[in-house]
CSV table of C-alpha atoms in Angstrom, one decimal:
chain,number,residue,atom,x,y,z
A,29,MET,CA,13.1,6.6,-12.5
A,30,VAL,CA,14.6,8.2,-9.4
A,31,LYS,CA,11.3,9.9,-8.6
A,32,LYS,CA,9.5,6.5,-8.8
A,33,GLN,CA,12.2,5.0,-6.6
A,34,LYS,CA,11.6,7.7,-3.9
A,35,GLU,CA,7.9,7.0,-3.9
A,36,ILE,CA,8.4,3.3,-3.4
A,37,ILE,CA,10.9,3.8,-0.6
A,38,ASN,CA,8.7,6.3,1.1
A,39,LEU,CA,5.9,3.7,1.0
A,40,LEU,CA,8.2,1.1,2.6
A,41,ASP,CA,9.2,3.5,5.3
A,42,ASP,CA,5.5,4.3,6.0
A,43,ILE,CA,4.7,0.6,6.4
A,44,ARG,CA,7.8,0.2,8.7
A,45,ASP,CA,7.0,3.3,10.7
A,46,GLN,CA,3.5,2.0,11.5
A,47,SER,CA,4.8,-1.4,12.5
A,48,LEU,CA,2.6,-3.2,9.9
A,49,PHE,CA,5.5,-5.3,8.9
A,50,VAL,CA,8.8,-5.3,10.8
A,51,HIS,CA,11.7,-7.5,9.8
A,52,ASN,CA,15.2,-6.2,10.5
A,53,ASP,CA,17.3,-8.7,8.5
A,54,LYS,CA,19.4,-6.7,6.0
A,55,LEU,CA,21.1,-7.1,2.7
A,56,ASP,CA,24.6,-6.5,3.9
A,57,GLY,CA,27.1,-5.0,1.5
A,58,VAL,CA,24.4,-3.7,-0.8
A,59,SER,CA,23.4,-0.1,-1.2
A,60,PHE,CA,21.3,2.2,-3.4
A,61,SER,CA,23.1,3.9,-6.2
A,62,THR,CA,20.8,7.0,-5.8
A,63,GLU,CA,22.6,9.6,-3.6
A,64,ASP,CA,19.5,10.3,-1.4
A,65,PHE,CA,19.3,6.7,-0.2
A,66,LYS,CA,23.0,5.6,-0.1
A,67,LYS,CA,22.9,5.5,3.7
A,68,ARG,CA,19.5,3.9,3.9
A,69,ASP,CA,19.5,0.2,5.0
A,70,LEU,CA,18.1,-2.4,2.5
A,71,TYR,CA,16.0,-4.8,4.4
A,72,LEU,CA,16.0,-8.3,3.0
A,73,VAL,CA,12.3,-9.3,2.8
A,74,GLU,CA,10.8,-5.9,1.8
A,75,THR,CA,13.5,-5.3,-0.8
A,76,LEU,CA,13.3,-8.6,-2.6
A,77,SER,CA,9.5,-8.5,-2.4
A,78,ILE,CA,9.6,-5.1,-4.2
A,79,LEU,CA,11.9,-6.5,-6.8
A,80,ASN,CA,9.5,-9.3,-7.4
A,81,ALA,CA,6.7,-6.8,-7.9
A,82,ILE,CA,8.5,-4.6,-10.4
A,83,VAL,CA,9.7,-7.2,-12.8
A,84,HIS,CA,7.5,-8.7,-15.6
A,85,ASN,CA,5.5,-11.7,-14.2
A,86,GLY,CA,7.6,-12.0,-11.0
A,87,THR,CA,7.2,-15.2,-9.0
A,88,MET,CA,8.4,-15.4,-5.4
A,89,LEU,CA,8.3,-18.0,-2.6
A,90,LEU,CA,8.4,-16.9,1.0
A,91,TYR,CA,9.0,-19.7,3.4
A,92,GLY,CA,9.4,-20.0,7.2
A,93,SER,CA,7.7,-20.3,10.5
A,94,HIS,CA,4.0,-19.6,11.2
A,95,GLY,CA,3.4,-16.0,12.2
A,96,GLY,CA,6.5,-14.6,10.5
A,97,GLY,CA,4.5,-12.2,8.3
A,98,LYS,CA,4.7,-13.9,4.9
A,99,THR,CA,1.1,-13.4,4.0
A,100,THR,CA,1.0,-10.0,5.7
A,101,ILE,CA,3.8,-8.4,3.5
A,102,SER,CA,2.3,-9.9,0.4
A,103,LYS,CA,-1.1,-8.4,1.1
A,104,LEU,CA,0.2,-5.0,2.2
A,105,LEU,CA,2.3,-4.5,-0.9
A,106,GLY,CA,-0.6,-5.5,-3.1
A,107,GLN,CA,-2.8,-2.9,-1.4
A,108,PHE,CA,-0.4,0.0,-1.5
A,109,LEU,CA,1.5,-0.6,-4.8
A,110,LEU,CA,-1.6,-1.3,-6.8
A,111,ASN,CA,-4.0,1.1,-4.9
A,112,LYS,CA,-6.3,-1.8,-4.0
A,113,THR,CA,-8.5,-2.4,-0.9
A,114,GLU,CA,-7.8,-5.1,1.5
A,115,ASP,CA,-11.0,-6.9,0.4
A,116,GLU,CA,-9.9,-6.8,-3.3
A,117,ILE,CA,-6.5,-8.4,-2.4
A,118,ASN,CA,-8.2,-11.0,-0.2
A,119,LYS,CA,-10.6,-12.1,-3.0
A,120,ALA,CA,-7.6,-13.0,-5.2
A,121,ILE,CA,-5.8,-15.2,-2.6
A,122,LEU,CA,-5.6,-18.9,-3.3
A,123,ARG,CA,-5.6,-20.7,0.0
A,124,GLY,CA,-3.8,-24.0,-0.1
A,125,HIS,CA,-5.8,-27.1,0.7
A,126,PRO,CA,-5.4,-30.7,-0.4
A,127,GLN,CA,-9.0,-30.8,-1.7
A,128,LEU,CA,-8.8,-27.6,-3.8
A,129,THR,CA,-10.5,-28.2,-7.1
A,130,GLU,CA,-9.9,-26.8,-10.6
A,131,GLU,CA,-13.2,-24.8,-10.3
A,132,LYS,CA,-12.1,-23.1,-7.1
A,133,ILE,CA,-8.8,-22.2,-8.6
A,134,LEU,CA,-9.7,-21.1,-12.2
A,135,GLY,CA,-13.4,-20.6,-12.6
A,136,ASN,CA,-16.7,-22.1,-13.7
A,137,LEU,CA,-18.7,-22.3,-16.9
A,138,ASP,CA,-21.3,-19.5,-17.3
A,139,PHE,CA,-24.4,-20.8,-15.5
A,140,LYS,CA,-26.8,-18.7,-17.4
A,141,GLN,CA,-25.6,-20.0,-20.7
A,142,MET,CA,-25.8,-23.6,-19.4
A,143,LEU,CA,-29.5,-23.0,-18.6
A,144,SER,CA,-30.3,-21.0,-21.7
A,145,PRO,CA,-28.7,-22.6,-24.8
A,146,GLU,CA,-29.7,-19.6,-27.0
A,147,LEU,CA,-27.1,-17.5,-25.0
A,148,ILE,CA,-24.2,-19.8,-26.0
A,149,PRO,CA,-21.8,-18.0,-28.5
A,150,ASP,CA,-21.8,-19.1,-32.1
A,151,ASP,CA,-18.6,-21.1,-31.7
A,152,GLY,CA,-20.5,-23.4,-29.3
A,153,ASP,CA,-18.2,-23.0,-26.4
A,154,ILE,CA,-19.8,-21.9,-23.1
A,155,ASP,CA,-18.0,-18.9,-21.6
A,156,VAL,CA,-15.9,-19.3,-18.6
A,157,LYS,CA,-16.4,-17.0,-15.6
A,158,TRP,CA,-12.8,-16.7,-14.3
A,159,ASN,CA,-12.1,-16.4,-10.6
A,160,GLU,CA,-10.5,-13.4,-9.1
A,161,PHE,CA,-7.2,-15.3,-8.6
A,162,VAL,CA,-7.0,-15.5,-12.4
A,163,LEU,CA,-8.2,-12.0,-13.1
A,164,SER,CA,-6.1,-10.2,-10.5
A,165,GLU,CA,-2.7,-8.7,-11.3
A,166,TRP,CA,-1.6,-9.5,-7.7
A,167,LYS,CA,-1.8,-13.2,-6.9
A,168,ILE,CA,-1.1,-14.8,-3.5
A,169,ILE,CA,-0.9,-18.5,-3.0
A,170,ASP,CA,-1.1,-19.1,0.7
A,171,GLU,CA,0.4,-22.2,2.1
A,172,VAL,CA,1.4,-23.5,-1.3
A,173,ASN,CA,2.8,-26.8,0.2
A,174,ARG,CA,-0.8,-27.8,1.1
A,175,LEU,CA,-1.7,-28.0,-2.6
A,176,SER,CA,-2.0,-31.5,-4.1
A,177,HIS,CA,0.2,-32.5,-7.0
A,178,TYR,CA,-2.9,-32.3,-9.2
A,179,THR,CA,-3.4,-28.7,-8.1
A,180,GLN,CA,0.2,-27.9,-8.7
A,181,ASN,CA,-0.1,-29.1,-12.3
A,182,ILE,CA,-3.0,-26.8,-12.9
A,183,LEU,CA,-0.9,-23.8,-11.8
A,184,LEU,CA,2.2,-24.8,-13.8
A,185,SER,CA,1.0,-23.2,-17.0
A,186,LEU,CA,0.3,-20.0,-15.2
A,187,LEU,CA,3.7,-19.8,-13.6
A,188,ALA,CA,5.6,-20.9,-16.6
A,189,GLU,CA,3.7,-19.4,-19.5
A,190,GLY,CA,1.3,-16.9,-18.1
A,191,VAL,CA,-1.7,-18.9,-19.4
A,192,VAL,CA,-4.5,-20.7,-17.7
A,193,LYS,CA,-6.8,-23.3,-19.3
A,194,TYR,CA,-10.3,-24.5,-18.3
A,195,HIS,CA,-12.4,-26.7,-20.5
A,196,ASN,CA,-12.0,-25.6,-24.1
A,197,GLN,CA,-10.9,-22.1,-23.2
A,198,SER,CA,-7.6,-20.5,-22.3
A,199,ARG,CA,-6.8,-17.0,-20.9
A,200,GLU,CA,-3.5,-15.2,-21.2
A,201,VAL,CA,-2.5,-13.4,-18.0
A,202,ARG,CA,-0.1,-10.7,-19.3
A,203,GLN,CA,0.9,-8.9,-16.2
A,204,PHE,CA,1.1,-10.4,-12.7
A,205,SER,CA,3.1,-10.8,-9.5
A,206,VAL,CA,2.9,-14.1,-7.7
A,207,PHE,CA,3.7,-14.4,-4.0
A,208,ALA,CA,3.5,-17.9,-2.6
A,209,THR,CA,3.9,-18.7,1.1
A,210,MET,CA,5.2,-22.0,2.6
A,211,ASN,CA,5.1,-23.1,6.2
A,212,PRO,CA,7.4,-25.7,7.8
A,213,PRO,CA,6.4,-29.4,6.9
A,214,ASP,CA,3.7,-31.0,8.9
A,215,ALA,CA,1.2,-33.9,8.4
A,216,GLY,CA,-1.0,-31.8,6.1
A,217,ASN,CA,1.8,-30.7,3.7
A,218,VAL,CA,2.7,-32.1,0.3
A,219,ASP,CA,6.1,-32.3,-1.2
A,220,LEU,CA,6.8,-29.7,-3.9
A,221,PRO,CA,8.6,-31.3,-6.9
A,222,ILE,CA,11.5,-29.6,-8.5
A,223,PRO,CA,9.7,-28.7,-11.7
A,224,PHE,CA,7.1,-26.8,-9.6
A,225,LEU,CA,9.7,-25.1,-7.3
A,226,ASP,CA,11.7,-24.1,-10.4
A,227,ARG,CA,8.8,-21.9,-11.5
A,228,PHE,CA,9.6,-19.5,-8.7
A,229,ALA,CA,12.3,-17.0,-9.6
A,230,ILE,CA,13.3,-16.3,-6.0
A,231,ALA,CA,12.8,-18.0,-2.6
A,232,VAL,CA,13.2,-15.9,0.6
A,233,PRO,CA,13.4,-17.3,4.1
A,234,ILE,CA,11.2,-15.5,6.6
A,235,THR,CA,12.3,-15.7,10.2
A,236,MET,CA,10.3,-14.7,13.2
A,237,PRO,CA,10.6,-11.0,14.0
A,238,ASP,CA,13.2,-10.2,16.7
A,239,TYR,CA,12.2,-9.2,20.2
A,240,SER,CA,12.1,-5.4,19.5
A,241,SER,CA,9.9,-6.0,16.5
A,242,LEU,CA,7.4,-8.2,18.3
A,243,LYS,CA,6.9,-5.5,20.9
A,244,THR,CA,5.4,-3.2,18.3
A,245,ILE,CA,4.1,-5.2,15.3
A,246,GLY,CA,0.4,-5.5,15.3
A,247,LYS,CA,-0.1,-3.2,18.3
A,248,GLU,CA,-2.7,-0.5,18.6
A,249,ASN,CA,-4.8,-1.9,15.8
A,250,SER,CA,-2.0,-1.4,13.3
A,251,PHE,CA,-4.1,-2.6,10.4
A,252,GLN,CA,-6.7,0.1,11.2
A,253,LYS,CA,-4.0,2.7,10.6
A,254,ASN,CA,-3.7,1.8,6.9
A,255,ASN,CA,-5.6,4.9,6.0
A,256,ASN,CA,-2.6,6.9,7.0
A,257,ILE,CA,-0.5,5.3,4.3
A,258,ARG,CA,-0.9,6.8,0.8
A,259,SER,CA,-1.2,4.2,-1.9
A,260,LEU,CA,0.7,4.7,-5.1
A,261,PRO,CA,-1.4,5.9,-8.1
A,262,ASP,CA,-3.1,3.5,-10.5
A,263,GLY,CA,-0.8,2.3,-13.2
A,264,PHE,CA,2.4,3.2,-11.2
A,265,ILE,CA,3.7,-0.3,-11.1
A,266,THR,CA,3.0,-0.9,-14.8
A,267,GLU,CA,5.2,2.2,-15.6
A,268,VAL,CA,7.9,1.0,-13.3
A,269,ARG,CA,8.0,-2.5,-15.0
A,270,GLU,CA,8.3,-0.8,-18.4
A,271,ASP,CA,11.2,1.3,-17.0
A,272,VAL,CA,12.9,-1.8,-15.6
A,273,GLU,CA,12.7,-3.6,-19.0
A,274,THR,CA,14.6,-0.8,-20.6
A,275,ILE,CA,17.6,-1.0,-18.2
A,276,GLU,CA,20.7,-2.1,-20.0
A,277,PHE,CA,23.4,-4.2,-18.5
A,278,SER,CA,26.8,-5.3,-19.7
A,279,ARG,CA,27.7,-8.6,-21.2
A,280,ASP,CA,29.9,-9.4,-18.2
A,281,ALA,CA,26.9,-8.8,-15.9
A,282,GLU,CA,24.8,-11.1,-18.1
A,283,GLN,CA,27.5,-13.8,-17.9
A,284,PHE,CA,27.7,-13.4,-14.1
A,285,ILE,CA,23.9,-13.9,-13.8
A,286,ASN,CA,24.0,-17.0,-16.0
A,287,ASN,CA,26.8,-18.5,-14.0
A,288,LEU,CA,24.9,-17.8,-10.8
A,289,ILE,CA,21.8,-19.5,-12.1
A,290,SER,CA,23.8,-22.4,-13.3
A,291,ASP,CA,25.5,-22.9,-9.9
A,292,PHE,CA,22.1,-22.8,-8.1
A,293,GLY,CA,20.7,-25.3,-10.6
A,294,LEU,CA,23.6,-27.7,-9.8
A,295,CYS,CA,22.7,-27.4,-6.1
């Protein structure tokens, strides 16, 4: 587990060194237990984003001003943690829009089977061609507060149960990480009801980068320098998730977590 931890931290340092994503807010009073990293700072956004990626079916909401890097960090981590291309990550992004339809979110019925009845399976149900958003392990919902209440209801079963449904068919999505971004309210936004917000395990405020960060972030075609960053090997995150699920914690720790959740629920 320590070796995997080192690989993830080295990746975060590479992203920071190349100014692809620079936020300096820290998790004060928290430190690594591993001796090699006890003196390393834990940066708020990147640390919580990694935690969301390494737990089973993590769901995270990043909210804050335009241009704060919410979508950027979600895309970068998807590329390098899962060894995906930027294009592969982009294809699985669900971009919030009030007119987003069920077909644009989930998929469509197999057009060939619709035109050729002899191709329809024996059970009589036409196959569904699921969209990349459904198929991808790494899911980004950009500007989630631009989704209509109808669209939010479509996503509820995915966030809550890991299942999507279209026509007579359903698909279980067994392993995924969801990153949703939310900008400040404006005329095009929709209120997100409590049951929908409750499906996100963690919400992180994203502030604008400070002055020193703005001087470097995105300069010198930073995104063109991605080739200098080594992606983690295929299957790496799956192995980490399996390791995380074996971590034991005390009954006192479990009670503390339950009390914490209860207090936040009352708020």
